[in-house]
PDB file of C-alpha atoms in Angstrom:
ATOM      1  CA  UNK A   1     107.173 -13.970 -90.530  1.00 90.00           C
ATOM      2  CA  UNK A   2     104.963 -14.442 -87.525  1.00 94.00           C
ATOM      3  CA  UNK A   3     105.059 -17.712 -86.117  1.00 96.00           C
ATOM      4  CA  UNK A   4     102.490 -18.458 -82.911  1.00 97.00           C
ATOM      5  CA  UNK A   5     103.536 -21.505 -80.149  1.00 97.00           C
ATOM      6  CA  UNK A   6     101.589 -21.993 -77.057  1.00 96.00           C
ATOM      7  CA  UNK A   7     102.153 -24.974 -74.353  1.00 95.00           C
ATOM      8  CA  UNK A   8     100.918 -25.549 -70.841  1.00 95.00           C
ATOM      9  CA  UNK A   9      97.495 -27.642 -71.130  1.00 94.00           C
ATOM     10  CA  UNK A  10      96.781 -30.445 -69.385  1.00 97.00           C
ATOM     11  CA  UNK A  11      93.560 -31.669 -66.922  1.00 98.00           C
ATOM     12  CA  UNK A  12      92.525 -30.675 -64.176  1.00 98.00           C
ATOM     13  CA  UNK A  13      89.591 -30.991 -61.422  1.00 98.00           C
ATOM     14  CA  UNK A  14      87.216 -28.315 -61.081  1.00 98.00           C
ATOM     15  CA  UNK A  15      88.583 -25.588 -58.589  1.00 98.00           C
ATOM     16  CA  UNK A  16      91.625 -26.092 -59.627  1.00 98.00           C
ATOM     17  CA  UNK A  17      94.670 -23.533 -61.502  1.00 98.00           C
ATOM     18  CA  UNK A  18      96.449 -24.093 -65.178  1.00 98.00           C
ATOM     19  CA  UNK A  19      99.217 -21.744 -66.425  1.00 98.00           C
ATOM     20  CA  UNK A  20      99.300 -21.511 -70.401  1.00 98.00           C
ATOM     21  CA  UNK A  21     102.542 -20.275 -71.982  1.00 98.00           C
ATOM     22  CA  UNK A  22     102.874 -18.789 -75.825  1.00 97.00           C
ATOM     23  CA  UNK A  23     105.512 -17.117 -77.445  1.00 96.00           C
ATOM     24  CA  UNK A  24     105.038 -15.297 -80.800  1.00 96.00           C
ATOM     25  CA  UNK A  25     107.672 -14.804 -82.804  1.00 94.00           C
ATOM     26  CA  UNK A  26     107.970 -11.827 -85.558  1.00 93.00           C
ATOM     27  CA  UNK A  27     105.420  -9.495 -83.802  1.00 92.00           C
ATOM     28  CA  UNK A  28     107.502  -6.337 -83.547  1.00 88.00           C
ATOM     29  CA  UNK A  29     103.941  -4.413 -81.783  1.00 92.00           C
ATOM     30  CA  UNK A  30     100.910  -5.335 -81.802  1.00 93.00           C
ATOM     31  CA  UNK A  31      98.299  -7.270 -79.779  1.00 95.00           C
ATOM     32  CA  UNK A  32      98.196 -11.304 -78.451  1.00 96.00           C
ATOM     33  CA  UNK A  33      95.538 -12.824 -77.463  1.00 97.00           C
ATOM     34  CA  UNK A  34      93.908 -16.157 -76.426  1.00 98.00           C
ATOM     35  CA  UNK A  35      90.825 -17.763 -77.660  1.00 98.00           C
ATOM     36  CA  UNK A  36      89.289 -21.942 -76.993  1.00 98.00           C
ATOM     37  CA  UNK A  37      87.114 -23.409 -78.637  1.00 97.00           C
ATOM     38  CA  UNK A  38      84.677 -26.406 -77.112  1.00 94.00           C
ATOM     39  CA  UNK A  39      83.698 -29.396 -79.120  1.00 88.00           C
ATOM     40  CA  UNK A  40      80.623 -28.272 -81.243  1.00 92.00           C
ATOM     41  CA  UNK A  41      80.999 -24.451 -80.161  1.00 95.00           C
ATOM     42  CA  UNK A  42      82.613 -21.463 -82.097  1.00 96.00           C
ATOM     43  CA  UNK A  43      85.700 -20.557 -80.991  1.00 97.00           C
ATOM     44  CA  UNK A  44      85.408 -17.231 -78.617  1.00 97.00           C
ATOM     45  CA  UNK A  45      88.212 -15.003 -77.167  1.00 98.00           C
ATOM     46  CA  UNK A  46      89.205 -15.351 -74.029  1.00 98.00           C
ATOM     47  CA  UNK A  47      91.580 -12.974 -72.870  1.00 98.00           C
ATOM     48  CA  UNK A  48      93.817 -10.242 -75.151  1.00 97.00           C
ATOM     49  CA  UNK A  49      97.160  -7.722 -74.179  1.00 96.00           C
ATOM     50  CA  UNK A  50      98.973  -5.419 -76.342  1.00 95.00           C
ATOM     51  CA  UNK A  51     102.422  -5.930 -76.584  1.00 94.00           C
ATOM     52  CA  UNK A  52     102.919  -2.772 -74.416  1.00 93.00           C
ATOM     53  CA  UNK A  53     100.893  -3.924 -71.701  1.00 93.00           C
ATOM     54  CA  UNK A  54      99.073  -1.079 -71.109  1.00 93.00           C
ATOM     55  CA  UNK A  55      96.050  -2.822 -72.469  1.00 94.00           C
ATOM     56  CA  UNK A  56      94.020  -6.005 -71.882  1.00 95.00           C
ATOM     57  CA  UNK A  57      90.404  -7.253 -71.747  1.00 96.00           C
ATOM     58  CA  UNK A  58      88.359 -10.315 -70.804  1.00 97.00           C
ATOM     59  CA  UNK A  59      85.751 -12.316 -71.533  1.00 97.00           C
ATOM     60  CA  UNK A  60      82.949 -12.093 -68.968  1.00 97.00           C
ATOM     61  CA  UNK A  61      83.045 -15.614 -68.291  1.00 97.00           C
ATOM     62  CA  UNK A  62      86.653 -15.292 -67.171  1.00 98.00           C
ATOM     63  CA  UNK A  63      86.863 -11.985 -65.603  1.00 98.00           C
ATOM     64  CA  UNK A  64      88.292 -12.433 -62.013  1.00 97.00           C
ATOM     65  CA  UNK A  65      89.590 -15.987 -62.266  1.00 98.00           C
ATOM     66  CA  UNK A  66      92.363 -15.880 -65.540  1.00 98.00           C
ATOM     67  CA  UNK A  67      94.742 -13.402 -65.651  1.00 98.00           C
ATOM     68  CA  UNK A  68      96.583 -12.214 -68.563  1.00 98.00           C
ATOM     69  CA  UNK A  69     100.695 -11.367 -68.598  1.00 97.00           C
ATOM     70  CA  UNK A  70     103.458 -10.540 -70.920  1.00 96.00           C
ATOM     71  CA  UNK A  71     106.552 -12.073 -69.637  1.00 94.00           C
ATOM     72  CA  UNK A  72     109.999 -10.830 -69.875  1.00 91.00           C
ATOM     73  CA  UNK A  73     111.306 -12.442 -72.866  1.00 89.00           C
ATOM     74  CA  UNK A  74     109.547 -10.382 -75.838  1.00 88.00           C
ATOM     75  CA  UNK A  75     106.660 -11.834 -77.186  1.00 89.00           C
ATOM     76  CA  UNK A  76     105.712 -14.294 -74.620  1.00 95.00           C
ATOM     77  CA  UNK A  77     102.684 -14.438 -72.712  1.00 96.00           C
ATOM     78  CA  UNK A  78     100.837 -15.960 -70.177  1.00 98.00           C
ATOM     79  CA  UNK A  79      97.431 -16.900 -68.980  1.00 98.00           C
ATOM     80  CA  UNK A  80      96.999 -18.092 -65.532  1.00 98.00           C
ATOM     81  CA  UNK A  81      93.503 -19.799 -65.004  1.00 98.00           C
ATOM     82  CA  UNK A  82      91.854 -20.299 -61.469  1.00 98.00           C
ATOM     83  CA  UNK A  83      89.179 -21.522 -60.263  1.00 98.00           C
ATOM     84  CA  UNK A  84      88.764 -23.615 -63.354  1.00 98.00           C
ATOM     85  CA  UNK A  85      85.225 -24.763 -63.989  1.00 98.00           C
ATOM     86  CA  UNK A  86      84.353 -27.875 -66.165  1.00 97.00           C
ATOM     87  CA  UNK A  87      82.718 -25.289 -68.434  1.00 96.00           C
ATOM     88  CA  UNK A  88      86.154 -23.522 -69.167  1.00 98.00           C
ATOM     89  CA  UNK A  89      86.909 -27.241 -71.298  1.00 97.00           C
ATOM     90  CA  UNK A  90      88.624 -26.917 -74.911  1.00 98.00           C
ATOM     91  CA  UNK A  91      91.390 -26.233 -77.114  1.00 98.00           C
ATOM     92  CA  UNK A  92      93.335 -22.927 -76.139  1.00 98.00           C
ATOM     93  CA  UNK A  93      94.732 -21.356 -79.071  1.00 98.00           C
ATOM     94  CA  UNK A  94      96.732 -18.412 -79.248  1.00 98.00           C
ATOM     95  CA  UNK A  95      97.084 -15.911 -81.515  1.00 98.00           C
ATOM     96  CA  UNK A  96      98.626 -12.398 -82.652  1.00 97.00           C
ATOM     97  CA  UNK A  97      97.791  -9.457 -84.489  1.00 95.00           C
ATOM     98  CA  UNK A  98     100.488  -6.762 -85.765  1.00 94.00           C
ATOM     99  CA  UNK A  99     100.071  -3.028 -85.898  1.00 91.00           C
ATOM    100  CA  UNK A 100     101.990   0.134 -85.866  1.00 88.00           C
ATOM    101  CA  UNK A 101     102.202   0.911 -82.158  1.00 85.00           C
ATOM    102  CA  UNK A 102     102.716  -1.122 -79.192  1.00 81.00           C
ATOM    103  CA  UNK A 103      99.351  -0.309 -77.216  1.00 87.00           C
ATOM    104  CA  UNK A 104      96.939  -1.185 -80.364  1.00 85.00           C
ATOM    105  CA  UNK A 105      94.760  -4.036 -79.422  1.00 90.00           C
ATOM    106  CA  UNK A 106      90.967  -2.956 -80.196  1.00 88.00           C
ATOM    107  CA  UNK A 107      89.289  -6.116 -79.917  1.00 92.00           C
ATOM    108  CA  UNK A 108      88.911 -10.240 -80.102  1.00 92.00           C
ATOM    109  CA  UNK A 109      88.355  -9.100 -83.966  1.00 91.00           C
ATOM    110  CA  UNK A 110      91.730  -8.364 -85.282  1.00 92.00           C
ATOM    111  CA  UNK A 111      94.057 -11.585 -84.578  1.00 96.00           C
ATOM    112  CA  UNK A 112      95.054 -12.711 -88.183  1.00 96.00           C
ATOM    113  CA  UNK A 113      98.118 -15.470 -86.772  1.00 97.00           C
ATOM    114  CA  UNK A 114      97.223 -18.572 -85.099  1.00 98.00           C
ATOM    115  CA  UNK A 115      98.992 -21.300 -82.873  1.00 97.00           C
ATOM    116  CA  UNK A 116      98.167 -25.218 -83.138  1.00 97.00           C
ATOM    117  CA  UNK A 117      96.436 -24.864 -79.883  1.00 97.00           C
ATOM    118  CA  UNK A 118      96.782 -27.270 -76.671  1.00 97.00           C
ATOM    119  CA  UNK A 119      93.699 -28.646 -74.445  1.00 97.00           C
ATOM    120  CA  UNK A 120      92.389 -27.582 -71.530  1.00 98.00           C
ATOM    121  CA  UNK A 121      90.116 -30.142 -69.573  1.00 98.00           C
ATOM    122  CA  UNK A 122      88.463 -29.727 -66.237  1.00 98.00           C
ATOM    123  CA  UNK A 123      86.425 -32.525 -64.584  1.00 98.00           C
ATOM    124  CA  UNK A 124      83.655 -31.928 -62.174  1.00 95.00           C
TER     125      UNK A 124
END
């Protein structure tokens, strides 16, 4: 059974750096992901690795200021966020999708596990 935790939200002031943390349990290979979701918005993906590493993507709105990582301890993954811009504001859910092989991660499309999700807000 897959079960998704993130942590590491908080506030911040524009300019400034976050580090979100989630660990998914149960994912033997697959893909993990992040996505946020604004108040009155849809939620969109942010950032997405396979559980190789050999593959990751962005959103354009994040490409060159967040950064995503797998850490050492299976399953867990990071996303560091720079240059945070008020914009960048919402819940910060992550997620997980399981497949056969370890470098599978086609798109924002596939996730089918979800975390609870923490908040992200940046003030101007």
């Amino acid at each position: 059974q897959v079960h998704v935790v993130e942590s590491g939200g908080g506030s911040v002031q524009a300019g400034g750096s976050l580090k979100l943390s989630c660990e998914a349990s149960g994912v033997a290979y697959g893909c993990l992901g992040w996505f946020r979701q604004a108040p009155g918005k849809e939620r969109e993906g942010v950032a997405a690795i396979s559980t190789g590493g050999t593959v990751e993507y962005y959103a354009d709105s994040v490409k060159g200021r967040f950064t995503i990582s797998l850490g050492n301890v299976k399953n867990t993954m990071y996303l560091q966020m720079d240059s945070l811009k008020p914009e960048d504001t919402g819940m910060y859910i992550c997620a997980a999708a399981q497949f056969q092989f370890p470098d599978n991660c086609p798109s924002f499309g596939v996730f089918a596990y979800w975390g609870q999700g923490t908040q992200v807000t940046v003030s101007s």
